[in-house]
PDB file of C-alpha atoms and ligand atoms in Angstrom:
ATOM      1  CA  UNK A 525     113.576  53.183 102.704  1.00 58.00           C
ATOM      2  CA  UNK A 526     115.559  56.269 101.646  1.00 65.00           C
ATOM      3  CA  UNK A 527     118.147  55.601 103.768  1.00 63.00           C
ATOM      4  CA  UNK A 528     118.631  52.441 102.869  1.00 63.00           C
ATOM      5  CA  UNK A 529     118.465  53.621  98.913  1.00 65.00           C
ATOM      6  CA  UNK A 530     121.447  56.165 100.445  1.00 68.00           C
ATOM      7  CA  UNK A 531     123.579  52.822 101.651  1.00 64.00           C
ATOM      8  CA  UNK A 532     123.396  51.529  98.361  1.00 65.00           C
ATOM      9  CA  UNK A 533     124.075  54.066  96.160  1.00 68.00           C
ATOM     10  CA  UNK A 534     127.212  54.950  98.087  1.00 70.00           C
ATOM     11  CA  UNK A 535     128.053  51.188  99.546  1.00 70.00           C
ATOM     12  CA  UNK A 536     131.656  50.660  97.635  1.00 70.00           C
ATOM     13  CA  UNK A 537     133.303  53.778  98.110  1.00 77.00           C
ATOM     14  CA  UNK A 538     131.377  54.574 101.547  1.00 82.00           C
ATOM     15  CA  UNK A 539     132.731  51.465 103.515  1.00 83.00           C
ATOM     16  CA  UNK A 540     136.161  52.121 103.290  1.00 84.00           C
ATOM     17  CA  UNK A 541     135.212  55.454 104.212  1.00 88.00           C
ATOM     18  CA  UNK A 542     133.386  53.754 107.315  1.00 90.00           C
ATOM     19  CA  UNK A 543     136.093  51.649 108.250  1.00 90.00           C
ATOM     20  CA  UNK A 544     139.059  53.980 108.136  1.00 91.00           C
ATOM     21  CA  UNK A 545     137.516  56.124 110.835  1.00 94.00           C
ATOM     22  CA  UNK A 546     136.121  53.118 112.775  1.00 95.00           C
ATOM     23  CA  UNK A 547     139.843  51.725 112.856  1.00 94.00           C
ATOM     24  CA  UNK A 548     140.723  55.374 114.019  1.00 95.00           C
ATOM     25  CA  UNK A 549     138.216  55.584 116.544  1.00 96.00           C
ATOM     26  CA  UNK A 550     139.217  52.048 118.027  1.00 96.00           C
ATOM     27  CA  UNK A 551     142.880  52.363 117.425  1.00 93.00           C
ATOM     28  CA  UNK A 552     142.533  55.684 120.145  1.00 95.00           C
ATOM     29  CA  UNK A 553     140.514  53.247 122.768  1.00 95.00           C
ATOM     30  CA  UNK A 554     143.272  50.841 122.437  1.00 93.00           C
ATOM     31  CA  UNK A 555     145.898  53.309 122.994  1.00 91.00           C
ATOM     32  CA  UNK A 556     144.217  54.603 126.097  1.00 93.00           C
ATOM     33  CA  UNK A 557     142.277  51.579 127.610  1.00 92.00           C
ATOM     34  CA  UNK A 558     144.182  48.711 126.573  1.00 92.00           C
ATOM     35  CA  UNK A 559     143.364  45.440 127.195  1.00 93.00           C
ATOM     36  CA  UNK A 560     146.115  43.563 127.498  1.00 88.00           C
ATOM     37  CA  UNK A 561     149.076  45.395 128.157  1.00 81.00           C
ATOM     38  CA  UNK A 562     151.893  42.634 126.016  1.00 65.00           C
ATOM     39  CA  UNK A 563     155.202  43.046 125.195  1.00 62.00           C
ATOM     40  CA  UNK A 564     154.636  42.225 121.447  1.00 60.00           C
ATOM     41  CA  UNK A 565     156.066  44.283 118.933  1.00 63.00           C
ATOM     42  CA  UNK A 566     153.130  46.347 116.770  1.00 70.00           C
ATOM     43  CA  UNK A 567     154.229  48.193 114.380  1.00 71.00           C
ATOM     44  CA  UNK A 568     155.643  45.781 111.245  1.00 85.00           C
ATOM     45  CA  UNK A 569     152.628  43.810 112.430  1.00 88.00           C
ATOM     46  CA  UNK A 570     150.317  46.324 112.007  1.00 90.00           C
ATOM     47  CA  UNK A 571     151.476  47.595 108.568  1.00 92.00           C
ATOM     48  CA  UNK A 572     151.409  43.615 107.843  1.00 94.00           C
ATOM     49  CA  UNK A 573     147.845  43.580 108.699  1.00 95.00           C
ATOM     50  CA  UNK A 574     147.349  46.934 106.777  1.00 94.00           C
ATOM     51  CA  UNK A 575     149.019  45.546 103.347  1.00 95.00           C
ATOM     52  CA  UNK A 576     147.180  42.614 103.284  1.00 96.00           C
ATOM     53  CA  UNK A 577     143.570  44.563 103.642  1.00 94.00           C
ATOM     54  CA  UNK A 578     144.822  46.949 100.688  1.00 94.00           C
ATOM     55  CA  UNK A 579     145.668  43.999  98.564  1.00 96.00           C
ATOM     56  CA  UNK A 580     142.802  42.157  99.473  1.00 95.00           C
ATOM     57  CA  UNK A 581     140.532  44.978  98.691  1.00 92.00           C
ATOM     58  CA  UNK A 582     142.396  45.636  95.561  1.00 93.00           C
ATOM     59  CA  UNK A 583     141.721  42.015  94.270  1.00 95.00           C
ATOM     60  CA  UNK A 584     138.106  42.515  95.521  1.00 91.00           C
ATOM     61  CA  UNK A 585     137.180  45.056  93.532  1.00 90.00           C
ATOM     62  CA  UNK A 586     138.461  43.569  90.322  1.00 92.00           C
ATOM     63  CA  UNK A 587     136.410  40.111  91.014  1.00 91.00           C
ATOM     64  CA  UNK A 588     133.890  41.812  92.461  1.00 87.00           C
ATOM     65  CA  UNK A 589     131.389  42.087  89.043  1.00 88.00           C
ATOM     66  CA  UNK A 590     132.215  38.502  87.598  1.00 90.00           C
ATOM     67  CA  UNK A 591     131.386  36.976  91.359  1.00 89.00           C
ATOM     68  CA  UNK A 592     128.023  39.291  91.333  1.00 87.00           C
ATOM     69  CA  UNK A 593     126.740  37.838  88.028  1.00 89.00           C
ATOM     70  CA  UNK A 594     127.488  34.491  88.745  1.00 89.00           C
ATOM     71  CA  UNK A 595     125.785  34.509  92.202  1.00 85.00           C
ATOM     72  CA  UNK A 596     122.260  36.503  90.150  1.00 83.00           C
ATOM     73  CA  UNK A 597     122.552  33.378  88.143  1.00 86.00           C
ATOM     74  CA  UNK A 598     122.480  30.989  90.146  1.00 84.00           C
ATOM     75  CA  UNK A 599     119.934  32.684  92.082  1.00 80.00           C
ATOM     76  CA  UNK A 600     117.563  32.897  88.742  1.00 80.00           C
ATOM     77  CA  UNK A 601     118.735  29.167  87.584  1.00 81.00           C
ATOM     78  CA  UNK A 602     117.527  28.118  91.051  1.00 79.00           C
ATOM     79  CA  UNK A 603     114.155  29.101  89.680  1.00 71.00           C
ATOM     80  CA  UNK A 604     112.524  30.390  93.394  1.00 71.00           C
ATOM     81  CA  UNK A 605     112.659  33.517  94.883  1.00 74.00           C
ATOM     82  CA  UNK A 606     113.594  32.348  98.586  1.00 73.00           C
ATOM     83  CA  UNK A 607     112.940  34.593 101.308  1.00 77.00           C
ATOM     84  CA  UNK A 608     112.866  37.614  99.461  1.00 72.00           C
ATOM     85  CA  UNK A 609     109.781  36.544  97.568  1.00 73.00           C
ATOM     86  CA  UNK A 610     107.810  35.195 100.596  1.00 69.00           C
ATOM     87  CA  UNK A 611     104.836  36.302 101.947  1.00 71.00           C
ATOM     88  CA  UNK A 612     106.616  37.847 105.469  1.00 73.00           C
ATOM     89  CA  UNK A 613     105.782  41.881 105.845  1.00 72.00           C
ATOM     90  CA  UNK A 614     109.141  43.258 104.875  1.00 80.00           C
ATOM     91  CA  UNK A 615     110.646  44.285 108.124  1.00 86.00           C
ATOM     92  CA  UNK A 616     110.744  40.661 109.723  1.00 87.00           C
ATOM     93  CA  UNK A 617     111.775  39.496 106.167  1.00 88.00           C
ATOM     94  CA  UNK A 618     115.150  41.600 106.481  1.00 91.00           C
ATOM     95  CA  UNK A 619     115.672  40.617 110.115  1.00 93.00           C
ATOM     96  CA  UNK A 620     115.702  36.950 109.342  1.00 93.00           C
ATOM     97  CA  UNK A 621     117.623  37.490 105.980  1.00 93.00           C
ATOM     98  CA  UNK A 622     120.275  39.497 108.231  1.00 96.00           C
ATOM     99  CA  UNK A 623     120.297  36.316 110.916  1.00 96.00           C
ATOM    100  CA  UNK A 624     120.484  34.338 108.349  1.00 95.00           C
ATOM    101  CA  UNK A 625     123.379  36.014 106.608  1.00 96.00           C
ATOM    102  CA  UNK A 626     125.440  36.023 110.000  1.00 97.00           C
ATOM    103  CA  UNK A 627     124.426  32.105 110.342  1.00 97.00           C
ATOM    104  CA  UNK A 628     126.281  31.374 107.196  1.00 96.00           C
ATOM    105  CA  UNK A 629     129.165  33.179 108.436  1.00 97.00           C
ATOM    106  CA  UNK A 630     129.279  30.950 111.652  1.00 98.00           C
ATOM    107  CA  UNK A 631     128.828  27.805 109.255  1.00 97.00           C
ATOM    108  CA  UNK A 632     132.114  29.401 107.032  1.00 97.00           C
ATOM    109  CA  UNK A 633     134.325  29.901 109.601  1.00 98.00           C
ATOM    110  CA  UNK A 634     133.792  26.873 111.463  1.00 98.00           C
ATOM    111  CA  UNK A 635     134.535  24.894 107.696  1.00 97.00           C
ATOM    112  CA  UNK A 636     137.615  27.231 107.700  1.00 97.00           C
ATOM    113  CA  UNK A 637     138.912  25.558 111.013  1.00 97.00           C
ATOM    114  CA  UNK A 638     137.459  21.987 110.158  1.00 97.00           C
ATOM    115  CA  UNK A 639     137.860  21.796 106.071  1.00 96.00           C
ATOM    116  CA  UNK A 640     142.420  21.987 105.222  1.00 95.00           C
ATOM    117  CA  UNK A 641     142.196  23.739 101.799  1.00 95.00           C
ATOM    118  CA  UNK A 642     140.314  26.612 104.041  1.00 97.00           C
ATOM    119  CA  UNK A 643     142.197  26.462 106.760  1.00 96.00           C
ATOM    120  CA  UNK A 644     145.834  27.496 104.670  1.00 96.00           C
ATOM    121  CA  UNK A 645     143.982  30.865 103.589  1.00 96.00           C
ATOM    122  CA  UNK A 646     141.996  31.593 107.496  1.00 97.00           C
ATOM    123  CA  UNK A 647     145.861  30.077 109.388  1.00 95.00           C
ATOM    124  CA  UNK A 648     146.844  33.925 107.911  1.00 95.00           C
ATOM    125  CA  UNK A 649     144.770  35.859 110.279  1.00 96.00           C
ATOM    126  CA  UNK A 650     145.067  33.208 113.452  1.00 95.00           C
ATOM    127  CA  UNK A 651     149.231  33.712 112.380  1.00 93.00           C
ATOM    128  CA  UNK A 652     149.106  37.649 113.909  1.00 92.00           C
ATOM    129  CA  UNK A 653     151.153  36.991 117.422  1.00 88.00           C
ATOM    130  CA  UNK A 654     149.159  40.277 118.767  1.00 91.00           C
ATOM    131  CA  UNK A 655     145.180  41.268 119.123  1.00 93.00           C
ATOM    132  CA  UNK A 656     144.062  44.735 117.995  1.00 94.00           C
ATOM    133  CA  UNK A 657     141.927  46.384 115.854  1.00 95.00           C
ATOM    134  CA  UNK A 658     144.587  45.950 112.883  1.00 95.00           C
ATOM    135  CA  UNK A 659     143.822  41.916 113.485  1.00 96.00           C
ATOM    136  CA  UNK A 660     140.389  42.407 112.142  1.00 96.00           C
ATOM    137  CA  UNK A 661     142.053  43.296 108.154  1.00 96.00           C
ATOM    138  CA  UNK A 662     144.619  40.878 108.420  1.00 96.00           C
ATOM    139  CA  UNK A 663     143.098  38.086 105.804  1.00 97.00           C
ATOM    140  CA  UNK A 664     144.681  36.546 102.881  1.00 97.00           C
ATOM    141  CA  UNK A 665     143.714  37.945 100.009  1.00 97.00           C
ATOM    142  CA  UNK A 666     142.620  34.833  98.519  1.00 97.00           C
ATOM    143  CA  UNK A 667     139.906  33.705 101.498  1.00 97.00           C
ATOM    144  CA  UNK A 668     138.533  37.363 100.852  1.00 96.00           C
ATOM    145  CA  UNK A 669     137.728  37.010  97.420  1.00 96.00           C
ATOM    146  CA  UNK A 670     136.775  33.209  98.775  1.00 96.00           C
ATOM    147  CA  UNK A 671     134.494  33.721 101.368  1.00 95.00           C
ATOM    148  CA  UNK A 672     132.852  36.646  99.530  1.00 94.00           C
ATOM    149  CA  UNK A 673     132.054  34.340  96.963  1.00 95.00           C
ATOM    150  CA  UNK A 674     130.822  31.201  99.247  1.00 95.00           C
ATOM    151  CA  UNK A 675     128.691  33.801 101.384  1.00 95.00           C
ATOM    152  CA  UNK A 676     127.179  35.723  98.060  1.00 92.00           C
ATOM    153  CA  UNK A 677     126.274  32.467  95.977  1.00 92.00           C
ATOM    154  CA  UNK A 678     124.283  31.211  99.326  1.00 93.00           C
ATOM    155  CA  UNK A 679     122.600  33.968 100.007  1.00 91.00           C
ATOM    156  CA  UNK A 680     121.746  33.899  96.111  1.00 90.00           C
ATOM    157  CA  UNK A 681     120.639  30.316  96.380  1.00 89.00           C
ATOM    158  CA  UNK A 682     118.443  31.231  99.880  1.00 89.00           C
ATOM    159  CA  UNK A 683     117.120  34.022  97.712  1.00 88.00           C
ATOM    160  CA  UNK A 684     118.333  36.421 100.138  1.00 88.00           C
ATOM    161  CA  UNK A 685     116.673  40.154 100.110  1.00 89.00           C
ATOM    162  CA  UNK A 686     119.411  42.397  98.916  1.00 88.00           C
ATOM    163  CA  UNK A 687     118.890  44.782 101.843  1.00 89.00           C
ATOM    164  CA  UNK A 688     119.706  42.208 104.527  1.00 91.00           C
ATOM    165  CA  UNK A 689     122.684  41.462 102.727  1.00 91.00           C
ATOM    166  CA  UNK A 690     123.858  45.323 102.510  1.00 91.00           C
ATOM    167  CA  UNK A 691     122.703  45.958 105.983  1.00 92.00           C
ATOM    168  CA  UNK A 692     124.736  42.893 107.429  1.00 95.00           C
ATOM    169  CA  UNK A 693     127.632  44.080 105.541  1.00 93.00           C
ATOM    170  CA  UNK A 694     127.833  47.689 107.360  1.00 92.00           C
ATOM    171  CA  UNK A 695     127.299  45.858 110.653  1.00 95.00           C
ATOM    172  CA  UNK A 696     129.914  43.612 110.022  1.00 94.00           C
ATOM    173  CA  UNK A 697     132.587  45.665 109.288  1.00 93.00           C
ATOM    174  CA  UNK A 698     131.737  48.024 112.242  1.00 95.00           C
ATOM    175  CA  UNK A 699     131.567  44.876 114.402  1.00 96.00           C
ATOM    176  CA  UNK A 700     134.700  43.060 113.557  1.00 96.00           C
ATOM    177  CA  UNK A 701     136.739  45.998 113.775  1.00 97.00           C
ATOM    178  CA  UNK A 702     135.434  46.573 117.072  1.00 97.00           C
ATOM    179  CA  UNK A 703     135.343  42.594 118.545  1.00 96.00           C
ATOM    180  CA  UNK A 704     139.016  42.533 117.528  1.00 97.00           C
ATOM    181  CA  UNK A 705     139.869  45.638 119.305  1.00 96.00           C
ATOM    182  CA  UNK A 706     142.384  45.610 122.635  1.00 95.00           C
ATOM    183  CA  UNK A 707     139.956  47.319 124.330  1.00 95.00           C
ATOM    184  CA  UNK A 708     139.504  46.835 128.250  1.00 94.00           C
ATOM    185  CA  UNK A 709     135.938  46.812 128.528  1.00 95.00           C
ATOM    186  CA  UNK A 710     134.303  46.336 132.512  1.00 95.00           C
ATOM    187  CA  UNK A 711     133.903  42.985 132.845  1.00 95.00           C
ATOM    188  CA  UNK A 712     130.197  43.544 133.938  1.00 96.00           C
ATOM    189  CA  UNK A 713     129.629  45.385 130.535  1.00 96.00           C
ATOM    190  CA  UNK A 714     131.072  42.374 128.772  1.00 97.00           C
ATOM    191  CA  UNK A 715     129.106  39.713 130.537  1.00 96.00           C
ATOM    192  CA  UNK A 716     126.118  41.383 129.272  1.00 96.00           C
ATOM    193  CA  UNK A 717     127.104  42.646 125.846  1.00 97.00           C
ATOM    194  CA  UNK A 718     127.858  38.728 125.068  1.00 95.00           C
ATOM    195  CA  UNK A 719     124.027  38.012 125.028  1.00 95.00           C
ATOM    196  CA  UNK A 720     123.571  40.230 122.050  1.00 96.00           C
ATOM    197  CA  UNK A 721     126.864  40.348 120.317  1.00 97.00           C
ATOM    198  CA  UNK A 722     130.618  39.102 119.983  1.00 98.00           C
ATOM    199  CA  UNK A 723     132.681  41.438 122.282  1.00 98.00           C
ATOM    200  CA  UNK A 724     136.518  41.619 122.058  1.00 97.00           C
ATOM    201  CA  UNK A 725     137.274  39.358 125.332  1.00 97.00           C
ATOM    202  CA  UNK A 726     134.772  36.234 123.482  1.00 97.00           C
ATOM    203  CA  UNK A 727     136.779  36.673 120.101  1.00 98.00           C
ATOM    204  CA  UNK A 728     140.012  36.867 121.367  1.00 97.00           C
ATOM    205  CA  UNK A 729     139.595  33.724 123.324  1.00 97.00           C
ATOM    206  CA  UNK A 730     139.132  32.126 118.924  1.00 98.00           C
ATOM    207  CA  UNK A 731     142.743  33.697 118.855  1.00 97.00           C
ATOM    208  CA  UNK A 732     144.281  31.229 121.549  1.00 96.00           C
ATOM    209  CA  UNK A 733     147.222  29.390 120.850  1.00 95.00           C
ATOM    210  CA  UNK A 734     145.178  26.221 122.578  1.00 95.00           C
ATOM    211  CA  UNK A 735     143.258  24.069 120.487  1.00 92.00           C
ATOM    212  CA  UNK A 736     140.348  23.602 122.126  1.00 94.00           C
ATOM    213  CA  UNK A 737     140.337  27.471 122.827  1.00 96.00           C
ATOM    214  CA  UNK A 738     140.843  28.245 119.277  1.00 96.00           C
ATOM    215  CA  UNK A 739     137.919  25.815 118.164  1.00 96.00           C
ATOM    216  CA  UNK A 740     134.963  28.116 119.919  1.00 98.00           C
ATOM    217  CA  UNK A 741     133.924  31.288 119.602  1.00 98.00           C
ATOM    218  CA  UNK A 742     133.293  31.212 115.687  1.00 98.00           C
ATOM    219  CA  UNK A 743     130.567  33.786 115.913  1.00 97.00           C
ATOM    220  CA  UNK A 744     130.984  36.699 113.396  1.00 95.00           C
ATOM    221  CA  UNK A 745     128.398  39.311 115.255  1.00 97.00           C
ATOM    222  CA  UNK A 746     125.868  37.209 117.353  1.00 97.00           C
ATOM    223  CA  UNK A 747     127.001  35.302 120.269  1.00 97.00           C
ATOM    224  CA  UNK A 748     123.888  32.698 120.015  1.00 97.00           C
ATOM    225  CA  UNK A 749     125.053  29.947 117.331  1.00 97.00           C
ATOM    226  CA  UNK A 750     128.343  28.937 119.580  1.00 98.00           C
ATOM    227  CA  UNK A 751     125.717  29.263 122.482  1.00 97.00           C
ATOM    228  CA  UNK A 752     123.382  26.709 120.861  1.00 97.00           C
ATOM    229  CA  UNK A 753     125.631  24.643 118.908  1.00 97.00           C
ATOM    230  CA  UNK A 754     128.031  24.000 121.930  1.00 97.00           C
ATOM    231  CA  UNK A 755     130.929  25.734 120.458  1.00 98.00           C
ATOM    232  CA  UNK A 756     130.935  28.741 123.202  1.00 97.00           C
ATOM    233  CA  UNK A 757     134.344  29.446 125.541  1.00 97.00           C
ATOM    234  CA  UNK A 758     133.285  31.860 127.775  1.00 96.00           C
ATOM    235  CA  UNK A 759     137.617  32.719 129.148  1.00 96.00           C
ATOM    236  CA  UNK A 760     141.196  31.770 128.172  1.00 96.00           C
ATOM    237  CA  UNK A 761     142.463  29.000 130.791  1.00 96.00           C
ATOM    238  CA  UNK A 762     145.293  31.346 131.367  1.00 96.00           C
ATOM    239  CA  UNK A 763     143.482  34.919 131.678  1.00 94.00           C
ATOM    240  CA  UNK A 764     143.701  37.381 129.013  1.00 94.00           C
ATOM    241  CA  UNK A 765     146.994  39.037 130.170  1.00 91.00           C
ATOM    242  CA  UNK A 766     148.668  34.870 130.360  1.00 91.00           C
ATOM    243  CA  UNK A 767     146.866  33.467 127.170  1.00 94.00           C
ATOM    244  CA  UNK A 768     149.230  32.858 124.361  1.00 92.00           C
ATOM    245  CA  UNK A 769     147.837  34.493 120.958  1.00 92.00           C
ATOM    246  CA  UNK A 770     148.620  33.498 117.313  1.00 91.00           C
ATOM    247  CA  UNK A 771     149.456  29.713 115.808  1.00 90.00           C
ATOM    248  CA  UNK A 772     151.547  27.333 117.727  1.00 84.00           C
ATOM    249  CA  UNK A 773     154.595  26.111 116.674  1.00 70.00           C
ATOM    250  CA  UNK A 774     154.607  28.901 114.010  1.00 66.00           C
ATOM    251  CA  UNK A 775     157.899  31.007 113.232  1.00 56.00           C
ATOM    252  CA  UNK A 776     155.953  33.554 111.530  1.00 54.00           C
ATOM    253  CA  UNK A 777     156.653  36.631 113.147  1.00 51.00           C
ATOM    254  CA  UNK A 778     155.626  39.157 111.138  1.00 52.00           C
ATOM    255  CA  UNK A 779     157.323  42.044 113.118  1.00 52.00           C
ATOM    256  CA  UNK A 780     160.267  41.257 111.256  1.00 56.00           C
ATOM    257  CA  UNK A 781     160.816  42.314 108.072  1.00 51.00           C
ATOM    258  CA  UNK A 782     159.582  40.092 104.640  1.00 61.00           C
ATOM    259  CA  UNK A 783     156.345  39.614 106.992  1.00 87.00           C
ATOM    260  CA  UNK A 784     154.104  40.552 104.544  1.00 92.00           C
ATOM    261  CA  UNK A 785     155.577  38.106 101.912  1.00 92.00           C
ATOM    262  CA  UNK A 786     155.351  35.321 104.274  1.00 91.00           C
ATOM    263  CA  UNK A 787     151.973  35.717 105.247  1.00 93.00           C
ATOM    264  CA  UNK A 788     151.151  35.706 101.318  1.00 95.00           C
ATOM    265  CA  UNK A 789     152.914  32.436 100.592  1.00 94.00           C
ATOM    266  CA  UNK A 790     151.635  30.983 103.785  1.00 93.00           C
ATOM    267  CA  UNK A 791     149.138  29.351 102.272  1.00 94.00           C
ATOM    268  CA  UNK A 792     151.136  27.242  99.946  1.00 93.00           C
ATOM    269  CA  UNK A 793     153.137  26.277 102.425  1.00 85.00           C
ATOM    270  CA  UNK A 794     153.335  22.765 104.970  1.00 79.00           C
ATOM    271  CA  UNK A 795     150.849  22.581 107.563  1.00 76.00           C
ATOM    272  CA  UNK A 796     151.850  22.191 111.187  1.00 68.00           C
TER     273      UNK A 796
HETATM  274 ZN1   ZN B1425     139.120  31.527 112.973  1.00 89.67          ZN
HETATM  275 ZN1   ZN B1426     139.575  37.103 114.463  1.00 89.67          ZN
END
């Protein structure tokens, strides 16, 4: 358990740390082996995408004590200690706390699609026109500091053991940086990667233009809840080179300049 003591003395300064070089590392692949090889414009996307992280870490880190409390709360107001105080031997006990933690995140994002008031905050990171690693930042600020706080106060109220919860948290941020990535992967590598985990060609099919495209795929890092709950697309109708990426019907390129501002007030704005 030392290294696990490690992770959390150094968690809040050490993933940024851990995702700068994994966005560097991926950002190479892409340049290399792309994926798709699109005429979109990247670069006022990608410092779009790169703004909006900063902020959204910013705003993060000044919630981030006030959320924490309130989620201890409820867990002690809740008067049970949940999985962390059952009777499992501790390894299987984090396992299941880090499924569980990754089930909630499935459950989240498919509210974020189905419930409106989620849906203005998660429309920011469908709005990106392109698919690269940069995609994988690009969240409003506000569904950060939102989902953070939905994800925290039920693992709190599952009793969740804190070292499921820090050890989801590194593989998620590896993972989504790399399932966003324009990375050509073989196509026999992908097929079986998707048993255990989300791999860029599954996520970016989420990132369709078409409805019933952008309605599957809502896995975070395991492939099996779409699997079992009938929500898994395994290819775009129109290849990955023809599908159309982004929100339809939606002016907002952010290539141009005032992107960034637009994707902040996007929320407020009409829905399609
Ligand atoms: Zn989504
Ligand atoms: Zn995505």
């Amino acid at each position: 358990m030392q290294f696990m003591q490690a992770v959390m003395d150094h968690f809040e300064w050490g993933q940024y740390v851990l995702l700068l070089v994994v966005l560097g590392i991926l950002a190479l692949t892409e340049h290399f082996w792309p994926r798709r090889v699109a005429g979109e414009s990247h670069q006022g996307r990608r410092r779009v995408n790169l703004l909006l992280y900063a902020l959204g870490g910013l705003l993060m880190w000044w919630v981030a004590e006030p959320v924490q409390t309130a989620a201890v709360r409820l867990g002690v107001s809740l008067g049970w200690t949940g999985l962390a105080g059952g009777a499992l031997p501790d390894v299987p006990k984090i396992v299941i706390g880090v499924l569980l933690v990754d089930a909630i995140q499935y459950v989240l994002h498919r509210a974020s699609h189905a419930i409106p008031l989620l849906w203005r905050m998660h429309q920011v990171h469908h709005a990106d026109a392109a698919f690269d690693v940069t995609t994988s930042v690009r969240h409003h600020p506000l569904e950060m500091v939102a989902l953070a706080a939905l994800t925290l106060m039920l693992c709190a109220a599952l009793g969740m053991p804190l070292v499921s919860l820090l050890l989801y948290a590194v593989l998620q941020l590896v993972h989504t940086a790399f399932c966003h990535a324009n990375v050509a992967i073989p196509l026999r590598w992908d097929r079986r990667l998707r048993w255990v985990m989300v791999t860029p060609d599954m996520h970016r099919v989420h990132h369709s233009q078409r409805m019933d495209e952008g309605n599957s795929n809502f896995g975070m890092v395991f492939p099996w809840w779409d699997r079992l709950l009938g929500t898994y697309c395994a290819q775009p109708a129109l290849g990955h080179q023809g599908m159309h990426l982004g929100l339809a019907n939606d002016n907002n390129n952010d290539a141009r300049p005032g992107g960034f501002w637009r994707a902040l007030i996007q929320p407020f704005g009409k829905l399609p």
